[in-house]
Short mmCIF file of C-alpha atoms in Angstrom, two decimals:
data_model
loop_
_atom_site.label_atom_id
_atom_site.label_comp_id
_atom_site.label_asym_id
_atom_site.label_seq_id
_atom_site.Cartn_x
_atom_site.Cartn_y
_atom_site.Cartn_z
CA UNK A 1 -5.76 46.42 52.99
CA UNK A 2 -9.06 43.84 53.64
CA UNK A 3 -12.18 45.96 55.01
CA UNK A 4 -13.62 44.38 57.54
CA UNK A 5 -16.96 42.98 57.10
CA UNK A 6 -18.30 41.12 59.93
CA UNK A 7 -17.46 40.63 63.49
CA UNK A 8 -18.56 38.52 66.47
CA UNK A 9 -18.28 40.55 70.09
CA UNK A 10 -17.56 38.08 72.68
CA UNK A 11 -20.73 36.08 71.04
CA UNK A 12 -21.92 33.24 73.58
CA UNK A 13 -24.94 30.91 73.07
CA UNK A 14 -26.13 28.53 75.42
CA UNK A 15 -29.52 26.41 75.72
CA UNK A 16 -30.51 26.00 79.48
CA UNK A 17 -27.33 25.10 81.46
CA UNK A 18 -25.64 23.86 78.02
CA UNK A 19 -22.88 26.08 77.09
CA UNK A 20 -22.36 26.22 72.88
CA UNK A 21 -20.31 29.49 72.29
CA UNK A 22 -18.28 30.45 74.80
CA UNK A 23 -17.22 33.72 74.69
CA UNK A 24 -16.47 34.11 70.18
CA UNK A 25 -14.40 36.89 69.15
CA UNK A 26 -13.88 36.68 65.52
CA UNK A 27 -13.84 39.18 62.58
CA UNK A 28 -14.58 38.62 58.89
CA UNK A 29 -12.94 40.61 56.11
CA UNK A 30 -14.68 41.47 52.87
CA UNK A 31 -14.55 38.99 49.76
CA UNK A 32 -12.32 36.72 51.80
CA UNK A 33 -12.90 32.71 51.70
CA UNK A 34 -13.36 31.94 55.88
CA UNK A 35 -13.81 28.16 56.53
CA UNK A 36 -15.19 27.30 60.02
CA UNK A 37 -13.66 23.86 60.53
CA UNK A 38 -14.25 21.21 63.69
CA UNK A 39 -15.90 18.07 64.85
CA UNK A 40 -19.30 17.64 65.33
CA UNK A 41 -20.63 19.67 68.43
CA UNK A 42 -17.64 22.45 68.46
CA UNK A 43 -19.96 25.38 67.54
CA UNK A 44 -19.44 25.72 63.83
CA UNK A 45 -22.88 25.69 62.41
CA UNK A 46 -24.04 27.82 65.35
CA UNK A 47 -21.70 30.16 64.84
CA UNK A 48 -23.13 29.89 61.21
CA UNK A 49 -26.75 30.23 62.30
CA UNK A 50 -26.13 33.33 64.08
CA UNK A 51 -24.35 35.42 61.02
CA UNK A 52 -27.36 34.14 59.21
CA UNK A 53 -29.43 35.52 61.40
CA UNK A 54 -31.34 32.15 62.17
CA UNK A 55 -30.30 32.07 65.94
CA UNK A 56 -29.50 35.24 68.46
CA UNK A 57 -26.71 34.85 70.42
CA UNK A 58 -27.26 35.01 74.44
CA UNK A 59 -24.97 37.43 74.96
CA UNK A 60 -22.96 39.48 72.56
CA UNK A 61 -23.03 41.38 69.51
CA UNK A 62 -23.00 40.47 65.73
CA UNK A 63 -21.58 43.67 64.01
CA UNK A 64 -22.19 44.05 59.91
CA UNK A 65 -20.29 47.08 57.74
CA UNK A 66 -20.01 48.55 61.52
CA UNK A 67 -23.69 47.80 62.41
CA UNK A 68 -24.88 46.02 65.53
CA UNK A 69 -27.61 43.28 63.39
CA UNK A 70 -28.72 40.93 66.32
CA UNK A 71 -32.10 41.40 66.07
CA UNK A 72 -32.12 41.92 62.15
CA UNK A 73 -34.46 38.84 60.62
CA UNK A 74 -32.39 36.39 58.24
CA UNK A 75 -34.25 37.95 54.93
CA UNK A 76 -33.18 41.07 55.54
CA UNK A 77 -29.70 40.47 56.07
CA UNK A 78 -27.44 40.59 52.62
CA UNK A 79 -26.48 36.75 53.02
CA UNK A 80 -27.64 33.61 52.03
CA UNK A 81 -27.23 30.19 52.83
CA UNK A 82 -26.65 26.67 50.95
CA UNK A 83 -27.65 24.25 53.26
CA UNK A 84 -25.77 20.19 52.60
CA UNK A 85 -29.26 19.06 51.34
CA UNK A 86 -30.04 21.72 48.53
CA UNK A 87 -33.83 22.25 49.15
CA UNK A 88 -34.23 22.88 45.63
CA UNK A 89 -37.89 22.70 44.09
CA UNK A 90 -38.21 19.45 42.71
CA UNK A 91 -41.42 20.38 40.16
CA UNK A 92 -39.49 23.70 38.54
CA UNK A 93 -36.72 23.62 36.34
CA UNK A 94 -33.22 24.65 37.05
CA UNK A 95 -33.67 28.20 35.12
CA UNK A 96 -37.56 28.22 37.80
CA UNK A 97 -35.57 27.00 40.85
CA UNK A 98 -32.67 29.84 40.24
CA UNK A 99 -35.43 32.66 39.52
CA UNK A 100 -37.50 31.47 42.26
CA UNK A 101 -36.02 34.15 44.33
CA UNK A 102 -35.96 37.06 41.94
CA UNK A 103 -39.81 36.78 41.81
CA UNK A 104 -40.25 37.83 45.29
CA UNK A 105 -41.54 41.71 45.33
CA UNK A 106 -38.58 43.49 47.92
CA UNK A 107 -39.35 46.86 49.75
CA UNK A 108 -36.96 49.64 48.65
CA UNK A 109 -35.99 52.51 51.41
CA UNK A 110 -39.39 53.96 51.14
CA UNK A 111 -41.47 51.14 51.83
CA UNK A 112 -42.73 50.72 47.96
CA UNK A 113 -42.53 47.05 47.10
CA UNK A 114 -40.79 46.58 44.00
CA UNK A 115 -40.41 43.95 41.06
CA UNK A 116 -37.95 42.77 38.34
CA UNK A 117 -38.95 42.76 35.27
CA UNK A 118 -38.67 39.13 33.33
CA UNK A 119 -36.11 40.25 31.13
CA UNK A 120 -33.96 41.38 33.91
CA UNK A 121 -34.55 38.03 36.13
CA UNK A 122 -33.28 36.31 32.67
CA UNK A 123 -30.41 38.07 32.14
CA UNK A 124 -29.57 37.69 35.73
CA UNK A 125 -30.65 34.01 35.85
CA UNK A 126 -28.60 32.98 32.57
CA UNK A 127 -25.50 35.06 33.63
CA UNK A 128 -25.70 33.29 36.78
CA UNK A 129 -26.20 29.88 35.11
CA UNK A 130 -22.81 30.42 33.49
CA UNK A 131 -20.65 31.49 36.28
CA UNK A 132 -21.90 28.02 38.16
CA UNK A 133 -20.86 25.91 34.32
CA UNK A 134 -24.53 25.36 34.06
CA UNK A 135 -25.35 27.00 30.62
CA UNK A 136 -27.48 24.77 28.62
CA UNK A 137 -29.64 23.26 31.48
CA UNK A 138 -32.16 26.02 32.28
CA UNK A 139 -34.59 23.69 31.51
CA UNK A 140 -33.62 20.65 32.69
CA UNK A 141 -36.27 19.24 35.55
CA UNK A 142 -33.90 19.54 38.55
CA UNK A 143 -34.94 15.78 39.65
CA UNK A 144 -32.39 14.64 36.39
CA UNK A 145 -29.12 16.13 37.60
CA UNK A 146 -26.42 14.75 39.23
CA UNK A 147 -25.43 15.60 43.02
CA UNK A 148 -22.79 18.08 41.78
CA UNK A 149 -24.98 19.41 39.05
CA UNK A 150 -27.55 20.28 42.17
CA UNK A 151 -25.46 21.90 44.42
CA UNK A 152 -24.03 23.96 41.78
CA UNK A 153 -28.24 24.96 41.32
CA UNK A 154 -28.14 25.58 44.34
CA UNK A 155 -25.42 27.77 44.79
CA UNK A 156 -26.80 29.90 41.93
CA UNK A 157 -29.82 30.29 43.11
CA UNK A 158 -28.34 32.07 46.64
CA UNK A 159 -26.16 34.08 44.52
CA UNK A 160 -28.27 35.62 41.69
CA UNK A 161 -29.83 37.44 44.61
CA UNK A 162 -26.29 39.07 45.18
CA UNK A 163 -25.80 39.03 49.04
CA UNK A 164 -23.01 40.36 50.16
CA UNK A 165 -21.89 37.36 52.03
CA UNK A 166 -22.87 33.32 51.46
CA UNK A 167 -23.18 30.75 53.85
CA UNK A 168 -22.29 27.27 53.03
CA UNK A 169 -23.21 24.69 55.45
CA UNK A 170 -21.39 21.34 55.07
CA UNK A 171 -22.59 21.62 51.09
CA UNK A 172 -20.40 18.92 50.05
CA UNK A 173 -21.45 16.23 52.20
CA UNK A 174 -23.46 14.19 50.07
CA UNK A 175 -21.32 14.00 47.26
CA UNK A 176 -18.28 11.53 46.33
CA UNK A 177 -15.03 11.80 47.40
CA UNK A 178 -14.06 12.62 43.22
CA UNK A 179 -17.19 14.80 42.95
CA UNK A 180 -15.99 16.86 46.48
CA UNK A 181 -12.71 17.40 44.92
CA UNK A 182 -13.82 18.86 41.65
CA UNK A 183 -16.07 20.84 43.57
CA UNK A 184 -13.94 22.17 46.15
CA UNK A 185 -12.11 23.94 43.04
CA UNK A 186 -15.51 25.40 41.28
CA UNK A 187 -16.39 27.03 44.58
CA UNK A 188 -12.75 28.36 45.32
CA UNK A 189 -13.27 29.68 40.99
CA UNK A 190 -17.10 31.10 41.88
CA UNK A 191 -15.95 32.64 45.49
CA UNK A 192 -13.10 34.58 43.59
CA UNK A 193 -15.10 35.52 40.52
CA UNK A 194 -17.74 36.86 42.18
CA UNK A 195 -15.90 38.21 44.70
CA UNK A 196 -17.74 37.98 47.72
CA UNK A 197 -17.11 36.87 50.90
CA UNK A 198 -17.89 32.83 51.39
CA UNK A 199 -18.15 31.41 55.06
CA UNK A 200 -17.69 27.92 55.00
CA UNK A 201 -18.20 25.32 57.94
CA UNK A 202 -17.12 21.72 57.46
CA UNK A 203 -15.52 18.97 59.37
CA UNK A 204 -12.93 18.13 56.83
CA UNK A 205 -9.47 19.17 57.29
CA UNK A 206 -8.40 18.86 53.84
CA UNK A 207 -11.57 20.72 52.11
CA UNK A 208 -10.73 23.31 54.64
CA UNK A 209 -6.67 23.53 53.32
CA UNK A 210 -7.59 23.20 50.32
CA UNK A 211 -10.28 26.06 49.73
CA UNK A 212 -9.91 28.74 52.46
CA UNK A 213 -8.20 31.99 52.96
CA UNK A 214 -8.49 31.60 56.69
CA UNK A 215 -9.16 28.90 58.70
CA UNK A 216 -10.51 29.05 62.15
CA UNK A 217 -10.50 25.85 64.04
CA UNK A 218 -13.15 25.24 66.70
CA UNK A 219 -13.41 22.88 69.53
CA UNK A 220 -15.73 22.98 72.46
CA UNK A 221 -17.48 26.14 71.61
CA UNK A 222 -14.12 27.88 71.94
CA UNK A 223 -11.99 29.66 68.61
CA UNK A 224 -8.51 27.09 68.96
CA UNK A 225 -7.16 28.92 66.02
CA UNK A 226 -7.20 31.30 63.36
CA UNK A 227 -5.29 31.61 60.48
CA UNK A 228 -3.65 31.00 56.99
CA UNK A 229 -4.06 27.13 55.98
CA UNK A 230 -0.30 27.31 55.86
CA UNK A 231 0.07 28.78 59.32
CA UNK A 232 -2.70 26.31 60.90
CA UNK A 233 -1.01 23.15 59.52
CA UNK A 234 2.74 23.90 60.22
CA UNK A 235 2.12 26.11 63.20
CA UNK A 236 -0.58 24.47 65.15
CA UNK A 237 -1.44 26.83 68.58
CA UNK A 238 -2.07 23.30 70.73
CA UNK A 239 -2.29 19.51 70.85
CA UNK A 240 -5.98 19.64 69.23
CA UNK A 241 -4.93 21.54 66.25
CA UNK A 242 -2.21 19.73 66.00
CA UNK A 243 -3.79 16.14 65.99
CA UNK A 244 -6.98 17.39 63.72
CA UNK A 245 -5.16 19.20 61.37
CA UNK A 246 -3.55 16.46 59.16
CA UNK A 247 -1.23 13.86 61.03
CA UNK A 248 0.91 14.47 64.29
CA UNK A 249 3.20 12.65 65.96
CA UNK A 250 3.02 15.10 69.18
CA UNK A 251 5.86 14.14 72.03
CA UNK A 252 5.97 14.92 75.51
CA UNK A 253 9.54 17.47 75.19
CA UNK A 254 11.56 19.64 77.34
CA UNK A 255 12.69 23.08 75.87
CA UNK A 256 16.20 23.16 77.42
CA UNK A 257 17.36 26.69 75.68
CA UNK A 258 15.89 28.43 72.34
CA UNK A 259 15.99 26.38 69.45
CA UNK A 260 17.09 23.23 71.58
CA UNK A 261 14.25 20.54 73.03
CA UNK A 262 14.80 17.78 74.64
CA UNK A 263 12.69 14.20 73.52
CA UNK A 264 13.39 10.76 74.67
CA UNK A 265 16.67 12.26 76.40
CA UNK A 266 18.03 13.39 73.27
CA UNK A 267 18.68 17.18 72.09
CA UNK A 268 17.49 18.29 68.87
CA UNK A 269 17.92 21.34 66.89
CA UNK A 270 14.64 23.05 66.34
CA UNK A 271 13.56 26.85 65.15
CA UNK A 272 11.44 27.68 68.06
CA UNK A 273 12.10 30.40 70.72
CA UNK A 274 10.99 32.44 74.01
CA UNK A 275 10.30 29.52 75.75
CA UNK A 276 11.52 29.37 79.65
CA UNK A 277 14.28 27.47 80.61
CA UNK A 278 13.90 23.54 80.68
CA UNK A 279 9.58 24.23 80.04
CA UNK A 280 7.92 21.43 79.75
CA UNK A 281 6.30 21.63 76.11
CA UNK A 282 4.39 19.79 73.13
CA UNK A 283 6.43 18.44 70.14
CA UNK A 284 4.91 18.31 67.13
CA UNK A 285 6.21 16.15 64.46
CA UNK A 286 4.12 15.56 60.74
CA UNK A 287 5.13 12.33 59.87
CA UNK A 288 6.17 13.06 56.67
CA UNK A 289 9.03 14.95 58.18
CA UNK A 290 10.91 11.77 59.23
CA UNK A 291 13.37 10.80 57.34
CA UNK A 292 14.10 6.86 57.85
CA UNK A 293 17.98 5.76 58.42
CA UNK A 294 20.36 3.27 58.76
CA UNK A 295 19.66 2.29 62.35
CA UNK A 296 23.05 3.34 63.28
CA UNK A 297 23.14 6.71 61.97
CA UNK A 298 19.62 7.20 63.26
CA UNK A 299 19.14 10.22 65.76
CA UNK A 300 16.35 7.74 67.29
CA UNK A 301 16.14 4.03 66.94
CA UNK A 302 12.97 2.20 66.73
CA UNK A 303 10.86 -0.75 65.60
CA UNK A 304 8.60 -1.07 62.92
CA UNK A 305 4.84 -2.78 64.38
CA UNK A 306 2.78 -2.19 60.97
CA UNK A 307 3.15 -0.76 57.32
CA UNK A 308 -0.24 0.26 55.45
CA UNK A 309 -0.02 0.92 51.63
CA UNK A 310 -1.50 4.06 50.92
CA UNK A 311 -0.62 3.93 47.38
CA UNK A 312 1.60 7.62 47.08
CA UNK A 313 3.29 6.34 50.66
CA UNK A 314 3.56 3.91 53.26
CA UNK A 315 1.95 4.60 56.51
CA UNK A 316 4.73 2.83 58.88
CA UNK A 317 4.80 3.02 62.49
CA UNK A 318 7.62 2.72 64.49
CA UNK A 319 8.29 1.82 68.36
CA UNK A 320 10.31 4.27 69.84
CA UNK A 321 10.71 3.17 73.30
CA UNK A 322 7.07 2.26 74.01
CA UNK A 323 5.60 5.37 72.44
CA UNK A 324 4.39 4.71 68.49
CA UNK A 325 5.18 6.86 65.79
CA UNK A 326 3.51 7.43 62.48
CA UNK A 327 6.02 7.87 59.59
CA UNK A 328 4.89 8.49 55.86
CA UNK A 329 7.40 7.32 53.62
CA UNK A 330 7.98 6.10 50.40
CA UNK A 331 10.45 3.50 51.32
CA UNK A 332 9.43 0.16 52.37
CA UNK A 333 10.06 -1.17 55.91
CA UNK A 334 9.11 -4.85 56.44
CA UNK A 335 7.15 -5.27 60.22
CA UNK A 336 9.70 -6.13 62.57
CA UNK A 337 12.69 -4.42 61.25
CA UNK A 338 15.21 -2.20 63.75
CA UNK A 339 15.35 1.59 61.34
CA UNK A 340 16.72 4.74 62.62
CA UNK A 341 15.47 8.68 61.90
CA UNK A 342 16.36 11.76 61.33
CA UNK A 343 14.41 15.27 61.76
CA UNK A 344 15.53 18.26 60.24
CA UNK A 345 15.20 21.19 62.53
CA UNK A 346 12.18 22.85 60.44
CA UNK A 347 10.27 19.37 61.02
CA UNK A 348 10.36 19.99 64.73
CA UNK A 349 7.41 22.16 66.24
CA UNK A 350 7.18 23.30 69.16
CA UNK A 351 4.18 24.10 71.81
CA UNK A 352 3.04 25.59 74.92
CA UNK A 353 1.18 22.59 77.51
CA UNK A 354 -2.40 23.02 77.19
CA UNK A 355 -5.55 20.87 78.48
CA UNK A 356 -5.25 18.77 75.31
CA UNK A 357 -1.68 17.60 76.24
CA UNK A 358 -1.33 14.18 76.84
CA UNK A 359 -4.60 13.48 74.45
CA UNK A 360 -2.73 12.68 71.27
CA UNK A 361 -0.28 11.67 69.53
CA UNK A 362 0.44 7.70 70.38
CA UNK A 363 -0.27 5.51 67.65
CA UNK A 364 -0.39 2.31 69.69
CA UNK A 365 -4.23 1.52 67.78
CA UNK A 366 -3.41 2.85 64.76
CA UNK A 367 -3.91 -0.69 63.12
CA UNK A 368 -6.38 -1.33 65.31
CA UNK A 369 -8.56 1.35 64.25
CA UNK A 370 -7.96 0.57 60.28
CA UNK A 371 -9.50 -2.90 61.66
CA UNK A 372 -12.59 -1.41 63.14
CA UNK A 373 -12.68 0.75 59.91
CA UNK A 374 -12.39 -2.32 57.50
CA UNK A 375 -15.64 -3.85 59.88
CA UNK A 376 -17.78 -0.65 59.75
CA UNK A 377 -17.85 -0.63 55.90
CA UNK A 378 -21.61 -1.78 54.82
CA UNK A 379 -22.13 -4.69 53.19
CA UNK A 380 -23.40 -4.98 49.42
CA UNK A 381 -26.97 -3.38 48.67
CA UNK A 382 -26.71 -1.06 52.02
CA UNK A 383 -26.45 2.36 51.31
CA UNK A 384 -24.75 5.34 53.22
CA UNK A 385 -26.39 8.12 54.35
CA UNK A 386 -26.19 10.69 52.43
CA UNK A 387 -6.52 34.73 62.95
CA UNK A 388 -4.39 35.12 64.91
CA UNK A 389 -3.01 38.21 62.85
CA UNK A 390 -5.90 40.40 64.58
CA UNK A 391 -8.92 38.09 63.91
CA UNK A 392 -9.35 36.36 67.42
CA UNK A 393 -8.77 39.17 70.26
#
């Protein structure tokens, strides 16, 4: 069974009359891979900040092993951070700017300060070097690597330290989308080799699915979520997960009895139970859980408005009686063209109303917003800047 490791008491922060945590329960289990995923604004990074020991929390308690570490300073606390820009030391060497660290005299329980010897910070250095695939560039100016090859410098520099616990901050951010891919799998590698615990904040829903252990979904300062990447994706708690985790078609429904709901006045067989008689609820449908028909054999009929190659799958949506669906699908559907569907029973989700009801779901801009998209890109020579299960209570 996972030890605990860290936990967050009913955490709030707030600046003036600006509320950014509101009430955070959350626990963190040892040498587990937690991603702290939102948009900008939801209370990630401060929730970040404050394991880190870089901001106090208002009210509430930051527990570590058992022990209440609120006023603890960051440098005494057995984490460290990556930050998205590496603040690496541009006039040392990779092997300096890894060391750089190890240098530093630390007090042991009696107050003596204490230093490594150089054959020790070597050993520890070059081991390091290797578990981060950077053997062979110790002595490599840091100013001659590549974004990847920095981060990865980076990340061995907080870890030859050996916290208990690292923080990563949005560290993929400047790279590529290739380059974030192949790194997404060398952290998940270093995170499980080393086997500490990783706490990861980012905005990105796939890095988040693709990485994590446990994801815990934020929005407005508020925990929307915990769990599994599995569990977050195909059994999203409300219309916000619902819509930021990966695609959603999400349909006003009626639950008429358990595993029955009612959309567009017609019944379909779901999985979902211990909902109240005819309860107004959330449907939740991923669009690549639509299977297109024959119009007449369809269980809904519909029009296609727009079809976007996305080179694996079309993204086609579909008019079903004013409201606009998104369906990913293989086969193509020329604009214009009457199609029917059919959802399996397992492709139909069901949810409690919340305050995001109503918020999502319609693709009526869908094109519109590929439009906008195509306008925003900059033009040649511009550059772009760089649980459940017991863990909420």
């Amino acid at each position: 069974m996972s030890k605990e490791l860290i936990r967050l008491r009913d955490c709030v922060m707030s600046y003036g009359d600006e509320l950014v945590l509101d009430h955070i329960d959350l626990y963190i289990n040892d040498k587990e891979f937690l991603t702290l995923l939102g948009p900008s604004g939801c209370g990630k990074t401060t929730t970040l900040r404050i394991i880190g020991g870089f901001l106090s929390p208002t009210a509430g308690d930051v527990l570590f092993d058992g022990v209440r570490i609120n006023d603890v300073p960051p440098h005494k606390r057995a984490v460290n951070t990556v930050f998205q820009r590496y603040a690496l030391f541009p006039h040392l060497n990779v092997f300096e700017n890894v060391a750089f660290g190890l240098r530093i005299p630390k007090t042991d329980g009696s107050g003596r300060k204490t230093k490594l010897s150089e054959r020790e910070i070597h050993d520890r250095v070059m081991d390091m070097l290797e578990v981060v695939s950077l053997k062979g560039f110790e002595r490599r100016p840091v100013s001659a690597l590549s974004g990847g090859q920095q981060q990865r410098v980076a990340i061995a520099r907080a870890l030859v330290n050996r916290p208990k616990v690292l923080l990563l901050d949005e560290p993929l951010g400047a790279l590529d989308m290739r380059l974030r891919k192949d790194m997404q799998n060398e952290l998940k590698r270093i995170q499980q080799e080393m086997e500490i615990t990783f706490i990861y904040v980012t905005h990105d829903q796939e890095e988040a699915l693709a990485m994590s252990d446990t994801v815990v979904v934020m929005d407005g300062g508020r925990i929307q979520q915990i769990g599994t990447p599995e569990d977050i994706y195909n059994e999203p708690k409300n219309a916000f997960v619902a819509d930021f985790i990966g695609e959603s078609n999400i349909i006003d429904g009626v639950m008429r009895a358990d595993g029955v709901v009612e959309i567009f006045n017609r019944r379909f067989q779901c999985l979902d139970k211990g909902f109240a008689p005819d309860e107004p609820v959330d449907v939740v449908i991923r669009p690549e859980d639509v299977d297109i028909v024959d119009e007449a054999a369809g269980q809904l009929k519909g029009t296609v408005t727009s079809v976007t190659f996305k080179g694996v799958h079309y993204d086609t949506i579909v008019d079903f009686y004013g409201f606009k669906w998104l369906i990913q699908t293989t086969d193509y559907c020329p604009v214009d063209s009457r199609i029917g569907i059919k959802i399996d029973p397992d492709g139909i989700h069901v949810m409690k109303k919340s305050s995001y009801s109503g918020l999502f779901g319609d693709y009526s801009s869908y094109s519109e917003e590929y439009e906008e998209l195509d306008a925003a890109e900059p033009e040649d020579g511009e550059e772009n800047d760089s649980r459940e299960g017991g863990h909420e209570e």
